[in-house]
């Protein structure tokens, strides 16, 4: 596709990503202005309000300064008139990131990923700049550089990551494709390491978000009565209830990240000096927001078993990576154990493989020097299944998963108001550390465990046994081939006789049961002074022929 067309499509994607987020905010505010205030309020306040909500949803902290008239009407202390609002409704950020990733992948499919990412990022930055400059107000203000840079980064990073991942997995040419080919050509499974780390991290992060969402849903369902009671205590009209419900829906992804932090162990806070975790819950007076009614008043120590879920996700990622390593290295290991093909018939190949296998099996202990088995096994292990590559994959999955969990925890935490409301959400450091250690444990269980120790060691110590394990499948193709059991017993008997010295060599002439040829002199009989026994001859016997039926009747 032409680069100009790619640039135009990327620009449209960026405009839509910003416009949809602003429209989702502006639409309910417009309904509130029409039905709540009867159209008497100033229309000009809707756009700055929508921009402020959109900026908060895209991780831009807002400085709130309540006007004196509002303080006098509500009786709020003047000390609480100004505070920072930074607890983001992550539904907006999630939509921006998903739309950006879609745009980056589309640009990669058009073979112009760099053009698409740069163009869409520039257009989104322009939209963010226009919104920041046109939506400035005195009640909810943001630093101009933050209002421009933070939403732009939230769009650029997912678009760039999606484009690079798509190029890595699908592109046939280009700088990333050449780098991929060079890395994947590395020996001993090292070429699979980057892809395995990325795949395992994606599995863990998606699993953690899903588990957190499930825990949040269970909490909302279990404490639905408390949530309804808080709705009723608010004494709001239907319009107010609708607005509150929409706001809480925007915070559903934030609650999912809180659930993830709860499952990981560190938990989250609902105010200064509070903690909600499986180990215990300590909460004081919390805001009367209906969604916060899902916060449990107490917890049981049995909830500590939830920490097994991140471990299980790490084990799943390790199993996927281990399966990929086995699939990538399987043919080379099979070729190492198979004997060279022979041009002879199938029975000859079967006999050769059978003799070599049993000879190596029975004489290996006598001919192999001490320590040779372990030495050979070490070499095969280093060549076939390098522990270093698996260590790097395990550590990479754990580090990236912990970093992603810490990033999500940081995005889902912030301030909701003055005083005790200044600390809400999980602490990024403990959450990232806990997730990293749990994923490391789960991934190490499957990635660093021994691989098929018995079968691999026996094949490594006795290569002939490995040949025998492969060769019968070839011999079965011949319908006249010997059964493996009979051949094995015959070889064991021959080996035992050879060890005792009573067995003839393989090239010795064996007596034949047929009579001697004509003209050969029979052996002399013992005790006859050289006399020989008369040669036995055979003569044909003539049987009387029966007369035809007609002749017999005539003679009578």
mmCIF file of N, CA and C in Angstrom, residues 64-141:
data_model
loop_
_atom_site.group_PDB
_atom_site.id
_atom_site.type_symbol
_atom_site.label_atom_id
_atom_site.label_comp_id
_atom_site.label_asym_id
_atom_site.label_seq_id
_atom_site.Cartn_x
_atom_site.Cartn_y
_atom_site.Cartn_z
ATOM 1 N N UNK A 64 -7.780 20.308 41.569
ATOM 2 C CA UNK A 64 -9.138 20.783 41.797
ATOM 3 C C UNK A 64 -9.091 21.963 42.765
ATOM 4 N N UNK A 65 -9.759 23.030 42.390
ATOM 5 C CA UNK A 65 -9.882 24.225 43.241
ATOM 6 C C UNK A 65 -11.359 24.621 43.274
ATOM 7 N N UNK A 66 -12.033 24.333 44.381
ATOM 8 C CA UNK A 66 -13.458 24.615 44.494
ATOM 9 C C UNK A 66 -13.675 26.109 44.722
ATOM 10 N N UNK A 67 -14.646 26.704 44.053
ATOM 11 C CA UNK A 67 -14.897 28.145 44.210
ATOM 12 C C UNK A 67 -15.495 28.460 45.587
ATOM 13 N N UNK A 68 -15.314 29.667 46.082
ATOM 14 C CA UNK A 68 -15.847 30.027 47.410
ATOM 15 C C UNK A 68 -17.361 29.912 47.507
ATOM 16 N N UNK A 69 -18.077 30.216 46.430
ATOM 17 C CA UNK A 69 -19.532 30.107 46.487
ATOM 18 C C UNK A 69 -19.965 28.671 46.750
ATOM 19 N N UNK A 70 -19.289 27.746 46.115
ATOM 20 C CA UNK A 70 -19.620 26.332 46.331
ATOM 21 C C UNK A 70 -19.282 25.911 47.758
ATOM 22 N N UNK A 71 -18.174 26.396 48.305
ATOM 23 C CA UNK A 71 -17.808 26.063 49.680
ATOM 24 C C UNK A 71 -18.848 26.595 50.655
ATOM 25 N N UNK A 72 -19.333 27.782 50.403
ATOM 26 C CA UNK A 72 -20.335 28.358 51.300
ATOM 27 C C UNK A 72 -21.661 27.620 51.201
ATOM 28 N N UNK A 73 -22.012 27.163 50.001
ATOM 29 C CA UNK A 73 -23.292 26.479 49.835
ATOM 30 C C UNK A 73 -23.270 25.078 50.415
ATOM 31 N N UNK A 74 -22.142 24.421 50.362
ATOM 32 C CA UNK A 74 -22.041 23.034 50.837
ATOM 33 C C UNK A 74 -21.471 22.920 52.242
ATOM 34 N N UNK A 75 -20.892 23.972 52.770
ATOM 35 C CA UNK A 75 -20.318 23.918 54.101
ATOM 36 C C UNK A 75 -19.002 23.178 54.182
ATOM 37 N N UNK A 76 -18.298 23.055 53.096
ATOM 38 C CA UNK A 76 -17.006 22.368 53.089
ATOM 39 C C UNK A 76 -15.949 23.285 53.678
ATOM 40 N N UNK A 77 -15.057 22.704 54.463
ATOM 41 C CA UNK A 77 -13.973 23.470 55.070
ATOM 42 C C UNK A 77 -13.080 24.052 53.980
ATOM 43 N N UNK A 78 -12.601 25.233 54.221
ATOM 44 C CA UNK A 78 -11.748 25.897 53.239
ATOM 45 C C UNK A 78 -10.436 25.159 53.038
ATOM 46 N N UNK A 79 -10.004 24.381 54.065
ATOM 47 C CA UNK A 79 -8.771 23.618 53.912
ATOM 48 C C UNK A 79 -8.888 22.494 52.908
ATOM 49 N N UNK A 80 -10.112 22.071 52.625
ATOM 50 C CA UNK A 80 -10.335 21.007 51.645
ATOM 51 C C UNK A 80 -10.775 21.548 50.303
ATOM 52 N N UNK A 81 -10.578 22.833 50.084
ATOM 53 C CA UNK A 81 -11.035 23.438 48.838
ATOM 54 C C UNK A 81 -10.150 23.077 47.663
ATOM 55 N N UNK A 82 -8.918 22.724 47.907
ATOM 56 C CA UNK A 82 -7.997 22.384 46.810
ATOM 57 C C UNK A 82 -7.339 21.046 47.099
ATOM 58 N N UNK A 83 -7.279 20.221 46.107
ATOM 59 C CA UNK A 83 -6.664 18.899 46.226
ATOM 60 C C UNK A 83 -6.351 18.394 44.825
ATOM 61 N N UNK A 84 -5.696 17.251 44.775
ATOM 62 C CA UNK A 84 -5.315 16.631 43.505
ATOM 63 C C UNK A 84 -6.217 15.429 43.268
ATOM 64 N N UNK A 85 -6.778 15.345 42.085
ATOM 65 C CA UNK A 85 -7.597 14.203 41.666
ATOM 66 C C UNK A 85 -6.808 13.437 40.612
ATOM 67 N N UNK A 86 -6.346 12.244 40.983
ATOM 68 C CA UNK A 86 -5.488 11.475 40.059
ATOM 69 C C UNK A 86 -5.881 10.005 39.943
ATOM 70 N N UNK A 87 -6.945 9.568 40.615
ATOM 71 C CA UNK A 87 -7.397 8.182 40.466
ATOM 72 C C UNK A 87 -8.158 8.079 39.148
ATOM 73 N N UNK A 88 -7.542 7.441 38.165
ATOM 74 C CA UNK A 88 -8.047 7.488 36.792
ATOM 75 C C UNK A 88 -9.088 6.410 36.540
ATOM 76 N N UNK A 89 -10.158 6.752 35.813
ATOM 77 C CA UNK A 89 -11.054 5.722 35.270
ATOM 78 C C UNK A 89 -10.386 5.071 34.056
ATOM 79 N N UNK A 90 -9.858 3.878 34.245
ATOM 80 C CA UNK A 90 -8.993 3.262 33.235
ATOM 81 C C UNK A 90 -9.731 2.805 31.984
ATOM 82 N N UNK A 91 -11.050 2.962 31.940
ATOM 83 C CA UNK A 91 -11.755 2.609 30.709
ATOM 84 C C UNK A 91 -11.304 3.502 29.554
ATOM 85 N N UNK A 92 -11.050 4.774 29.828
ATOM 86 C CA UNK A 92 -10.575 5.679 28.772
ATOM 87 C C UNK A 92 -9.168 5.297 28.321
ATOM 88 N N UNK A 93 -8.285 5.051 29.273
ATOM 89 C CA UNK A 93 -6.915 4.667 28.917
ATOM 90 C C UNK A 93 -6.895 3.341 28.165
ATOM 91 N N UNK A 94 -7.725 2.396 28.587
ATOM 92 C CA UNK A 94 -7.781 1.114 27.888
ATOM 93 C C UNK A 94 -8.267 1.259 26.461
ATOM 94 N N UNK A 95 -9.271 2.107 26.257
ATOM 95 C CA UNK A 95 -9.756 2.321 24.892
ATOM 96 C C UNK A 95 -8.675 2.957 24.030
ATOM 97 N N UNK A 96 -7.972 3.948 24.555
ATOM 98 C CA UNK A 96 -6.905 4.597 23.786
ATOM 99 C C UNK A 96 -5.807 3.607 23.426
ATOM 100 N N UNK A 97 -5.407 2.776 24.386
ATOM 101 C CA UNK A 97 -4.334 1.813 24.133
ATOM 102 C C UNK A 97 -4.759 0.770 23.104
ATOM 103 N N UNK A 98 -5.979 0.277 23.202
ATOM 104 C CA UNK A 98 -6.451 -0.741 22.256
ATOM 105 C C UNK A 98 -6.544 -0.164 20.846
ATOM 106 N N UNK A 99 -7.067 1.046 20.731
ATOM 107 C CA UNK A 99 -7.185 1.657 19.405
ATOM 108 C C UNK A 99 -5.810 1.948 18.821
ATOM 109 N N UNK A 100 -4.860 2.359 19.666
ATOM 110 C CA UNK A 100 -3.502 2.613 19.181
ATOM 111 C C UNK A 100 -2.840 1.325 18.706
ATOM 112 N N UNK A 101 -3.006 0.240 19.461
ATOM 113 C CA UNK A 101 -2.425 -1.038 19.050
ATOM 114 C C UNK A 101 -3.024 -1.506 17.727
ATOM 115 N N UNK A 102 -4.306 -1.300 17.557
ATOM 116 C CA UNK A 102 -4.945 -1.676 16.290
ATOM 117 C C UNK A 102 -4.372 -0.864 15.139
ATOM 118 N N UNK A 103 -4.142 0.417 15.356
ATOM 119 C CA UNK A 103 -3.578 1.258 14.303
ATOM 120 C C UNK A 103 -2.155 0.830 13.953
ATOM 121 N N UNK A 104 -1.336 0.513 14.962
ATOM 122 C CA UNK A 104 0.030 0.073 14.693
ATOM 123 C C UNK A 104 0.082 -1.241 13.943
ATOM 124 N N UNK A 105 -0.779 -2.193 14.313
ATOM 125 C CA UNK A 105 -0.806 -3.471 13.607
ATOM 126 C C UNK A 105 -1.268 -3.299 12.164
ATOM 127 N N UNK A 106 -2.233 -2.419 11.951
ATOM 128 C CA UNK A 106 -2.704 -2.185 10.576
ATOM 129 C C UNK A 106 -1.603 -1.571 9.722
ATOM 130 N N UNK A 107 -0.845 -0.647 10.285
ATOM 131 C CA UNK A 107 0.262 -0.053 9.529
ATOM 132 C C UNK A 107 1.327 -1.089 9.199
ATOM 133 N N UNK A 108 1.563 -2.023 10.108
ATOM 134 C CA UNK A 108 2.528 -3.083 9.829
ATOM 135 C C UNK A 108 2.039 -3.992 8.713
ATOM 136 N N UNK A 109 0.766 -4.307 8.697
ATOM 137 C CA UNK A 109 0.220 -5.142 7.625
ATOM 138 C C UNK A 109 0.333 -4.453 6.269
ATOM 139 N N UNK A 110 0.348 -3.129 6.272
ATOM 140 C CA UNK A 110 0.490 -2.379 5.024
ATOM 141 C C UNK A 110 1.945 -2.154 4.636
ATOM 142 N N UNK A 111 2.882 -2.778 5.356
ATOM 143 C CA UNK A 111 4.315 -2.674 5.069
ATOM 144 C C UNK A 111 4.835 -1.240 5.196
ATOM 145 N N UNK A 112 4.229 -0.480 6.096
ATOM 146 C CA UNK A 112 4.705 0.890 6.346
ATOM 147 C C UNK A 112 4.454 1.216 7.812
ATOM 148 N N UNK A 113 4.981 0.362 8.680
ATOM 149 C CA UNK A 113 4.662 0.513 10.100
ATOM 150 C C UNK A 113 5.261 1.789 10.688
ATOM 151 N N UNK A 114 6.455 2.146 10.273
ATOM 152 C CA UNK A 114 7.078 3.347 10.829
ATOM 153 C C UNK A 114 6.320 4.602 10.405
ATOM 154 N N UNK A 115 5.904 4.649 9.152
ATOM 155 C CA UNK A 115 5.116 5.792 8.681
ATOM 156 C C UNK A 115 3.794 5.892 9.425
ATOM 157 N N UNK A 116 3.131 4.759 9.601
ATOM 158 C CA UNK A 116 1.850 4.774 10.290
ATOM 159 C C UNK A 116 1.964 5.190 11.744
ATOM 160 N N UNK A 117 2.965 4.659 12.448
ATOM 161 C CA UNK A 117 3.119 4.989 13.869
ATOM 162 C C UNK A 117 3.481 6.458 14.053
ATOM 163 N N UNK A 118 4.414 6.950 13.253
ATOM 164 C CA UNK A 118 4.816 8.352 13.391
ATOM 165 C C UNK A 118 3.666 9.301 13.051
ATOM 166 N N UNK A 119 2.929 8.985 11.995
ATOM 167 C CA UNK A 119 1.835 9.871 11.593
ATOM 168 C C UNK A 119 0.719 9.884 12.625
ATOM 169 N N UNK A 120 0.295 8.706 13.063
ATOM 170 C CA UNK A 120 -0.789 8.649 14.047
ATOM 171 C C UNK A 120 -0.381 9.291 15.369
ATOM 172 N N UNK A 121 0.856 9.110 15.773
ATOM 173 C CA UNK A 121 1.319 9.721 17.020
ATOM 174 C C UNK A 121 1.325 11.243 16.916
ATOM 175 N N UNK A 122 1.775 11.758 15.780
ATOM 176 C CA UNK A 122 1.791 13.210 15.600
ATOM 177 C C UNK A 122 0.377 13.785 15.601
ATOM 178 N N UNK A 123 -0.549 13.102 14.940
ATOM 179 C CA UNK A 123 -1.927 13.594 14.897
ATOM 180 C C UNK A 123 -2.564 13.536 16.281
ATOM 181 N N UNK A 124 -2.318 12.462 17.017
ATOM 182 C CA UNK A 124 -2.889 12.369 18.361
ATOM 183 C C UNK A 124 -2.293 13.441 19.275
ATOM 184 N N UNK A 125 -1.020 13.728 19.111
ATOM 185 C CA UNK A 125 -0.409 14.799 19.900
ATOM 186 C C UNK A 125 -1.045 16.150 19.574
ATOM 187 N N UNK A 126 -1.355 16.388 18.304
ATOM 188 C CA UNK A 126 -2.027 17.637 17.937
ATOM 189 C C UNK A 126 -3.418 17.725 18.555
ATOM 190 N N UNK A 127 -4.154 16.620 18.536
ATOM 191 C CA UNK A 127 -5.486 16.621 19.147
ATOM 192 C C UNK A 127 -5.390 16.857 20.651
ATOM 193 N N UNK A 128 -4.418 16.218 21.302
ATOM 194 C CA UNK A 128 -4.239 16.426 22.741
ATOM 195 C C UNK A 128 -3.867 17.874 23.044
ATOM 196 N N UNK A 129 -3.039 18.458 22.200
ATOM 197 C CA UNK A 129 -2.667 19.863 22.401
ATOM 198 C C UNK A 129 -3.876 20.780 22.254
ATOM 199 N N UNK A 130 -4.675 20.534 21.223
ATOM 200 C CA UNK A 130 -5.874 21.355 21.042
ATOM 201 C C UNK A 130 -6.851 21.218 22.189
ATOM 202 N N UNK A 131 -7.025 19.994 22.682
ATOM 203 C CA UNK A 131 -7.936 19.795 23.809
ATOM 204 C C UNK A 131 -7.413 20.459 25.073
ATOM 205 N N UNK A 132 -6.106 20.363 25.304
ATOM 206 C CA UNK A 132 -5.539 20.965 26.510
ATOM 207 C C UNK A 132 -5.649 22.485 26.483
ATOM 208 N N UNK A 133 -5.442 23.086 25.328
ATOM 209 C CA UNK A 133 -5.491 24.551 25.250
ATOM 210 C C UNK A 133 -6.924 25.077 25.261
ATOM 211 N N UNK A 134 -7.832 24.346 24.636
ATOM 212 C CA UNK A 134 -9.219 24.826 24.566
ATOM 213 C C UNK A 134 -10.049 24.443 25.782
ATOM 214 N N UNK A 135 -9.606 23.455 26.536
ATOM 215 C CA UNK A 135 -10.403 23.004 27.670
ATOM 216 C C UNK A 135 -9.895 23.467 29.011
ATOM 217 N N UNK A 136 -8.995 24.403 29.039
ATOM 218 C CA UNK A 136 -8.469 24.898 30.316
ATOM 219 C C UNK A 136 -9.574 25.616 31.085
ATOM 220 N N UNK A 137 -9.632 25.362 32.387
ATOM 221 C CA UNK A 137 -10.619 26.012 33.243
ATOM 222 C C UNK A 137 -10.033 26.186 34.632
ATOM 223 N N UNK A 138 -10.679 26.967 35.449
ATOM 224 C CA UNK A 138 -10.149 27.284 36.762
ATOM 225 C C UNK A 138 -10.499 26.289 37.831
ATOM 226 N N UNK A 139 -11.446 25.389 37.599
ATOM 227 C CA UNK A 139 -11.854 24.427 38.630
ATOM 228 C C UNK A 139 -11.000 23.174 38.562
ATOM 229 N N UNK A 140 -10.851 22.583 37.391
ATOM 230 C CA UNK A 140 -10.041 21.375 37.206
ATOM 231 C C UNK A 140 -8.978 21.688 36.164
ATOM 232 N N UNK A 141 -7.788 21.918 36.631
ATOM 233 C CA UNK A 141 -6.705 22.316 35.734
ATOM 234 C C UNK A 141 -5.613 21.261 35.745
#
